[in-house]
Coordinates of C-alpha atoms in Angstrom, one line a residue:
Chain A
X691 CA 88.3 10.8 73.2
X692 CA 88.7 10.0 76.9
X693 CA 92.2 10.1 78.4
X694 CA 92.8 7.6 81.1
X695 CA 95.1 8.7 83.9
X696 CA 97.0 5.8 85.6
X697 CA 96.7 5.6 89.4
X698 CA 100.1 4.3 90.8
X699 CA 100.4 2.6 94.1
X700 CA 103.3 2.9 96.4
X701 CA 102.6 1.1 99.7
X702 CA 99.5 2.7 101.2
X703 CA 100.0 5.8 99.1
X704 CA 98.4 6.5 95.7
X705 CA 100.1 8.6 93.1
X706 CA 98.3 10.3 90.2
X707 CA 100.2 12.3 87.7
X708 CA 98.1 14.5 85.6
X709 CA 100.1 14.9 82.5
X710 CA 98.2 17.0 80.3
X711 CA 95.3 19.4 80.2
X712 CA 92.2 17.3 80.7
X713 CA 88.7 17.9 79.7
X714 CA 86.2 18.3 82.5
X715 CA 84.9 14.9 81.8
X716 CA 88.4 13.3 81.9
X717 CA 88.9 15.1 85.3
X718 CA 85.6 13.5 86.6
X719 CA 86.8 10.1 85.5
X720 CA 90.0 10.7 87.3
X721 CA 87.9 11.5 90.4
X722 CA 85.9 8.4 90.0
X723 CA 88.9 6.2 89.3
X724 CA 90.9 7.6 92.2
X725 CA 88.1 7.3 94.8
X726 CA 87.4 3.8 93.8
X727 CA 91.0 2.9 94.2
X728 CA 91.5 4.5 97.6
X729 CA 88.5 2.5 98.8
X730 CA 89.7 -0.7 97.3
X731 CA 93.2 -0.6 98.6
X732 CA 92.4 1.2 101.7
X733 CA 95.0 3.8 101.0
X734 CA 96.2 6.4 103.7
X735 CA 97.4 9.1 101.5
X736 CA 97.1 10.4 97.8
X737 CA 99.5 12.6 95.9
X738 CA 98.1 14.4 93.0
X739 CA 100.9 15.7 90.7
X740 CA 99.9 18.6 88.6
X741 CA 103.3 19.9 87.6
X742 CA 102.6 19.3 83.9
X743 CA 99.5 21.6 83.8
X744 CA 100.1 25.1 82.4
X745 CA 96.6 26.2 83.8
X746 CA 94.3 25.2 86.5
X747 CA 90.8 26.7 86.1
X748 CA 87.9 27.0 88.6
X749 CA 86.5 23.6 87.5
X750 CA 89.8 21.9 87.9
X751 CA 90.4 23.5 91.3
X752 CA 87.0 22.6 92.6
X753 CA 87.3 19.0 91.4
X754 CA 90.7 18.8 93.2
X755 CA 89.0 20.2 96.4
X756 CA 86.2 17.6 96.0
X757 CA 88.6 14.8 95.6
X758 CA 90.5 15.9 98.7
X759 CA 87.2 16.3 100.7
X760 CA 86.0 12.8 99.8
X761 CA 89.3 11.2 100.5
X762 CA 89.4 13.1 103.9
X763 CA 86.1 11.3 104.6
X764 CA 87.7 7.9 104.2
X765 CA 90.5 9.1 106.7
X766 CA 93.2 9.5 104.2
X767 CA 95.3 12.7 103.3
X768 CA 95.5 14.4 99.9
X769 CA 98.5 16.5 98.8
X770 CA 98.5 18.5 95.6
X771 CA 102.1 18.7 94.4
X772 CA 103.9 20.6 91.6
X773 CA 101.7 23.8 91.0
X774 CA 103.9 26.0 88.9
X775 CA 104.6 29.5 90.0
X776 CA 102.8 31.1 87.1
X777 CA 99.9 28.7 87.6
X778 CA 99.8 29.6 91.2
X779 CA 99.8 33.3 90.6
X780 CA 97.0 33.0 88.1
X781 CA 94.9 30.8 90.3
X782 CA 95.2 33.4 93.2
X783 CA 94.3 36.1 90.8
X784 CA 91.1 34.1 89.9
X785 CA 90.5 33.8 93.8
X786 CA 91.3 30.0 93.7
X787 CA 93.5 29.2 96.6
X788 CA 92.6 25.6 97.6
X789 CA 92.2 26.5 101.3
X790 CA 91.6 23.0 102.7
X791 CA 94.0 21.0 100.7
X792 CA 97.6 20.3 101.5
X793 CA 100.1 21.3 99.0
X794 CA 103.8 20.6 98.3
X795 CA 106.5 21.7 96.0
X796 CA 107.0 18.4 94.2
X797 CA 106.4 14.7 94.5
X798 CA 109.2 14.2 96.9
X799 CA 108.1 16.9 99.2
X800 CA 104.5 15.5 98.9
X801 CA 105.6 12.0 99.8
X802 CA 107.6 13.4 102.9
X803 CA 104.5 15.2 103.9
X804 CA 102.4 12.1 103.9
X805 CA 105.1 10.1 105.4
X806 CA 105.6 12.3 108.5
X807 CA 101.9 12.7 109.1
X808 CA 101.5 8.9 108.8
X809 CA 104.1 8.4 111.4
X810 CA 102.8 11.0 113.7
Chain B
X285 CA 111.7 86.3 65.4
X286 CA 113.7 88.5 63.0
X287 CA 111.1 91.1 63.1
X288 CA 111.0 91.1 66.9
X289 CA 114.7 91.2 67.3
X290 CA 115.6 93.2 64.2
X291 CA 117.6 96.4 65.0
X292 CA 121.0 97.7 65.5
X293 CA 122.4 94.3 66.4
X294 CA 121.3 92.5 63.3
X295 CA 124.8 92.7 61.9
X296 CA 126.2 90.6 64.8
X297 CA 123.4 88.1 65.0
X298 CA 124.7 84.8 63.9
X299 CA 123.3 83.2 67.1
X300 CA 120.3 81.0 66.9
X301 CA 116.8 81.3 68.4
X302 CA 114.7 78.3 68.4
X303 CA 110.8 78.2 68.3
X304 CA 110.7 77.6 72.2
X305 CA 113.0 80.8 72.8
X306 CA 110.9 82.6 70.4
X307 CA 107.6 81.8 72.1
X308 CA 109.0 82.6 75.5
X309 CA 110.3 86.0 74.3
X310 CA 106.8 86.6 72.7
X311 CA 105.1 85.7 76.0
X312 CA 107.2 88.3 77.8
X313 CA 106.7 90.8 75.1
X314 CA 110.3 91.0 75.1
X315 CA 112.0 92.3 71.7
X316 CA 115.0 94.0 70.4
X317 CA 113.6 97.5 71.6
X318 CA 113.8 96.2 75.1
X319 CA 117.3 94.7 74.5
X320 CA 118.6 98.0 73.1
X321 CA 117.0 100.1 75.8
X322 CA 118.5 98.0 78.5
X323 CA 121.9 98.1 76.9
X324 CA 121.8 101.8 77.0
X325 CA 122.3 101.3 80.9
X326 CA 125.4 99.5 80.2
X327 CA 127.9 102.4 81.1
X328 CA 126.0 103.0 84.4
X329 CA 125.9 99.4 85.2
X330 CA 129.5 98.8 84.4
X331 CA 130.4 101.9 86.6
X332 CA 128.3 100.7 89.6
X333 CA 128.4 96.9 89.2
X334 CA 131.3 96.2 91.6
X335 CA 129.7 98.6 94.2
X336 CA 126.4 97.0 94.0
X337 CA 127.9 93.5 94.3
X338 CA 130.1 94.4 97.3
X339 CA 127.1 95.9 99.1
X340 CA 124.9 92.9 98.2
X341 CA 127.5 90.4 99.7
X342 CA 127.7 92.7 102.8
X343 CA 124.0 92.4 103.0
X344 CA 123.5 88.6 102.6
X345 CA 126.5 87.7 104.9
X346 CA 124.6 89.1 107.6
X347 CA 122.3 86.0 107.2
X348 CA 123.5 82.9 108.7
X349 CA 121.6 80.7 106.3
X350 CA 123.2 82.7 103.4
X351 CA 126.6 82.8 104.9
X352 CA 126.6 79.1 105.3
X353 CA 126.5 78.6 101.5
X354 CA 130.1 79.9 101.4
X355 CA 132.9 77.9 102.9
X356 CA 135.9 80.4 101.9
X357 CA 136.8 83.8 100.8
X358 CA 138.0 82.3 97.4
X359 CA 134.5 80.9 97.0
X360 CA 132.9 84.3 97.6
X361 CA 135.2 85.8 95.1
X362 CA 134.4 83.2 92.6
X363 CA 130.7 83.8 93.0
X364 CA 131.2 87.4 92.8
X365 CA 132.9 87.1 89.5
X366 CA 130.1 84.8 88.2
X367 CA 127.6 87.4 89.4
X368 CA 129.2 90.2 87.7
X369 CA 129.1 88.2 84.4
X370 CA 125.5 87.5 85.1
X371 CA 124.6 91.2 85.5
X372 CA 126.7 92.2 82.4
X373 CA 124.8 89.6 80.3
X374 CA 121.5 90.9 81.7
X375 CA 122.3 94.4 80.3
X376 CA 123.7 93.5 77.1
X377 CA 123.8 89.8 76.0
X378 CA 121.9 88.8 73.0
X379 CA 118.4 87.1 74.0
X380 CA 119.1 83.9 72.0
X381 CA 119.3 80.2 72.7
X382 CA 122.7 80.5 74.3
X383 CA 121.3 83.0 76.7
X384 CA 118.3 80.9 77.6
X385 CA 120.6 77.8 78.3
X386 CA 122.8 79.8 80.4
X387 CA 119.8 81.1 82.5
X388 CA 118.4 77.5 82.7
X389 CA 121.8 76.1 83.8
X390 CA 121.8 78.7 86.7
X391 CA 118.4 77.4 88.0
X392 CA 119.7 73.8 88.0
X393 CA 122.8 75.0 89.8
X394 CA 120.6 76.7 92.5
X395 CA 118.6 73.6 93.1
X396 CA 121.9 71.6 93.6
X397 CA 123.3 74.3 95.7
X398 CA 120.3 74.8 97.9
X399 CA 119.6 78.3 96.8
X400 CA 115.9 78.6 97.1
X401 CA 113.7 80.8 95.0
X402 CA 113.3 83.2 98.1
X403 CA 117.0 83.6 98.2
X404 CA 117.3 83.9 94.5
X405 CA 114.5 86.5 93.9
X406 CA 115.3 88.3 97.1
X407 CA 118.8 88.8 95.7
X408 CA 117.7 89.8 92.3
X409 CA 115.3 92.3 93.8
X410 CA 118.1 93.7 95.9
X411 CA 120.1 94.2 92.8
X412 CA 117.4 95.7 90.8
X413 CA 116.4 98.1 93.6
X414 CA 120.1 99.3 94.0
X415 CA 120.6 99.6 90.3
X416 CA 117.4 101.4 89.9
X417 CA 118.2 103.9 92.6
X418 CA 121.7 104.6 91.2
X419 CA 120.2 105.0 87.7
X420 CA 117.6 107.4 89.1
X421 CA 120.4 109.4 90.6
X422 CA 122.7 109.4 87.6
X423 CA 119.9 110.1 85.0
X424 CA 118.2 112.8 87.4
X425 CA 118.0 115.3 84.5
X426 CA 115.7 112.9 82.4
X427 CA 113.7 110.6 84.8
X428 CA 111.2 109.6 82.2
X429 CA 113.9 108.0 79.9
X430 CA 115.6 106.4 83.0
X431 CA 112.4 104.9 84.0
X432 CA 111.6 103.6 80.5
X433 CA 115.1 102.0 80.2
X434 CA 114.7 100.4 83.7
X435 CA 111.4 98.9 82.7
X436 CA 113.0 97.1 79.7
X437 CA 115.7 95.9 82.1
X438 CA 113.1 94.8 84.6
X439 CA 111.4 92.9 81.8
X440 CA 114.5 91.1 81.0
X441 CA 115.1 90.3 84.6
X442 CA 111.7 88.7 84.9
X443 CA 112.4 86.7 81.9
X444 CA 115.7 85.5 83.6
X445 CA 113.9 84.6 86.7
X446 CA 111.1 82.6 85.0
X447 CA 113.9 80.6 83.0
X448 CA 115.8 79.8 86.3
X449 CA 112.9 78.9 88.4
X450 CA 111.6 76.6 85.6
X451 CA 114.7 74.8 85.5
X452 CA 115.0 74.9 89.2
X453 CA 111.7 73.0 89.4
X454 CA 112.6 70.7 86.7
X455 CA 115.9 69.8 88.3
X456 CA 114.0 69.3 91.5
X457 CA 111.5 67.1 90.0
X458 CA 114.1 65.1 88.3
X459 CA 115.8 64.6 91.6
X460 CA 112.5 63.4 93.3
X461 CA 111.8 61.1 90.3
X462 CA 115.3 59.6 90.4
X463 CA 114.9 59.0 94.1
X464 CA 111.5 57.3 93.8
X465 CA 112.9 55.2 91.0
X466 CA 115.8 54.0 93.0
X467 CA 113.4 53.2 96.0
X468 CA 111.1 51.2 93.9
X469 CA 114.0 49.6 92.1
X470 CA 115.5 48.4 95.3
X471 CA 115.8 44.7 94.7
X472 CA 114.1 42.4 97.3
X473 CA 116.4 39.6 98.1
X474 CA 115.4 36.2 98.9
X475 CA 117.5 34.6 101.6
X476 CA 117.9 31.3 102.6
X477 CA 118.1 31.0 106.2
X478 CA 118.3 27.2 106.6
X479 CA 117.1 24.4 104.5
X480 CA 113.5 24.9 103.6
X481 CA 113.3 28.3 105.3
X482 CA 113.4 31.6 103.5
X483 CA 113.7 35.0 104.7
X484 CA 112.5 38.0 102.6
X485 CA 113.1 41.4 104.1
X486 CA 111.1 44.1 102.2
X487 CA 112.5 47.6 102.6
X488 CA 111.0 50.8 101.3
X489 CA 107.9 51.6 99.2
X490 CA 105.8 48.8 98.1
X491 CA 104.1 49.9 94.9
X492 CA 102.4 47.7 92.5
X493 CA 105.2 46.9 90.3
X494 CA 107.5 46.1 93.1
X495 CA 104.8 44.0 94.8
X496 CA 104.6 42.1 91.6
X497 CA 108.3 41.5 91.4
X498 CA 108.3 40.5 95.1
X499 CA 105.7 37.8 94.2
X500 CA 107.8 36.5 91.3
X501 CA 111.1 36.3 93.5
X502 CA 109.0 34.7 96.4
X503 CA 107.8 31.9 94.1
X504 CA 111.1 31.4 92.3
X505 CA 112.9 31.3 95.7
X506 CA 110.5 28.6 96.8
X507 CA 111.2 26.5 93.8
X508 CA 114.9 27.1 93.8
X509 CA 115.5 26.5 97.5
X510 CA 112.6 23.9 97.9
X511 CA 111.3 26.1 100.6
X512 CA 108.4 24.9 102.9
X513 CA 108.2 28.1 105.1
X514 CA 109.0 31.8 104.2
X515 CA 109.1 34.7 106.7
X516 CA 108.2 38.1 104.9
X517 CA 109.5 40.9 107.1
X518 CA 107.9 44.2 106.5
X519 CA 109.7 46.1 109.3
X520 CA 111.2 48.5 106.6
X521 CA 107.8 49.3 104.9
X522 CA 106.3 52.5 105.9
X523 CA 103.0 52.4 104.3
X524 CA 100.7 49.6 103.1
X525 CA 97.6 50.4 101.3
X526 CA 94.7 48.0 100.2
X527 CA 96.2 47.0 96.9
X528 CA 99.6 46.3 98.5
X529 CA 97.9 44.3 101.2
X530 CA 96.0 42.5 98.5
X531 CA 99.4 41.7 96.7
X532 CA 100.8 40.3 100.0
X533 CA 97.8 38.2 100.7
X534 CA 97.9 36.9 97.1
X535 CA 101.7 36.2 97.2
X536 CA 101.2 34.3 100.4
X537 CA 98.4 32.2 98.9
X538 CA 100.3 31.5 95.7
X539 CA 103.3 30.4 97.9
X540 CA 101.0 28.0 99.8
X541 CA 99.9 26.6 96.4
X542 CA 103.5 25.8 95.9
X543 CA 103.7 24.1 99.1
X544 CA 105.3 26.8 101.3
X545 CA 103.6 28.4 104.3
X546 CA 104.4 32.2 104.8
X547 CA 104.4 34.2 107.9
X548 CA 104.3 38.0 107.9
X549 CA 106.4 39.8 110.4
X550 CA 107.3 43.2 111.3
X551 CA 104.0 44.9 111.0
X552 CA 104.4 48.4 112.6
X553 CA 101.6 49.9 114.5
X554 CA 100.8 52.2 111.7
X555 CA 100.6 49.6 109.1
X556 CA 98.6 47.4 111.5
X557 CA 95.9 50.3 111.9
X558 CA 95.7 50.9 108.3
X559 CA 95.4 47.2 107.6
X560 CA 92.4 47.0 110.1
X561 CA 90.8 50.0 108.5
X562 CA 90.9 48.3 105.1
X563 CA 89.5 45.1 106.6
X564 CA 92.6 42.9 106.5
X565 CA 93.1 40.8 109.7
X566 CA 95.9 38.6 111.0
X567 CA 94.1 35.5 109.8
X568 CA 94.5 36.6 106.2
X569 CA 98.1 37.4 106.5
X570 CA 99.3 34.8 109.0
X571 CA 101.3 37.2 111.1
X572 CA 103.8 36.9 113.8
X573 CA 105.0 39.8 116.0
X574 CA 108.6 40.3 115.2
X575 CA 111.2 38.6 113.1
X576 CA 112.2 36.2 115.9
X577 CA 109.0 34.8 116.7
X578 CA 108.3 34.6 112.9
X579 CA 111.3 32.5 112.5
X580 CA 110.3 30.4 115.5
X581 CA 106.7 29.8 113.8
X582 CA 108.4 29.0 110.6
X583 CA 110.8 26.3 112.2
X584 CA 107.6 24.9 113.7
X585 CA 106.1 24.5 110.2
X586 CA 109.4 22.9 109.0
X587 CA 109.2 20.1 111.7
X588 CA 105.4 19.6 111.1

């Protein structure tokens, strides 16, 4: 079965909270829904919260990178927030370091990052 | 064992000999015959022991490095008494577990007191030489017997030296191991310099396990203090090999995934050269020169 992930809107910022381990196809749905929404509301920033995930594999990491790159093309910023310490460590051991994506500790820090960038 | 040590002392033998002691004695081909022959030197040894010890101290106190081991006359007297007992045991003590334990204890004491194998064996050689000379004089009418008895004594003396040196080395190894463990167990503190900015001073040897615990405390610190910038200072790290450099890079990448930028400071010229040799560049490690410029760079990250 497919899991729909809600995309919340806060002003010009969209927030996606990935709440459980998604299948690869679910993740592609998230990518599609999110990009549609970014274009439709003309968002300036996107926060993707992955704090509930116990694992981020290479497919998930690449999809996150792709989402961020696509949003970048629209002139908006993406911040990945809430990567847990052990998730971060195992990602690094797999060679996944999300080099071109902004990261923040939690939703609050992510929003602050977007807010400041927006003002600047 | 009983066959080896069976002999005139059987009646007194209540003391224990373990398998290890038995094997060591067998290796030296040391048996009750030798013990009994050496014991026949007892009267001569008792007669000349004090003289030899006096000569011995007159001899060694001429050397500065040996004289330095003694702080007072009392101490010298104490050591002389210990030495006399040592030589008495050498002549006549039962070669059992208690004897082995005593000789091994002496090796440990030597390690702690800084009495090197050269000092120890040199002293032993001096004693054996003096005693041998005196035995030769006193038993001039039967040199063949004197020589045989002395050979038995020399065998026991070598057994002694082997025991003492074994435990000397063991004690030394234990000391080195303890120091290494202390070094590798040095905790790596995570210090909060100001809101959002952490400082991690790394001191001592960075081995694999320590690098791992560094990563754990770094990531925990980021979560706990909501850090957005981390300064890792490795001024106190003498050597960085490829696996440690890799660990540092991975820690910094993991920190970034949690939203904190890290800056490496305090790379010494030696460390810099070895890093370049293994192909790690400043771009991988995000370095700043010293701690001060690292903190300035970190503050720039905070306002960004």
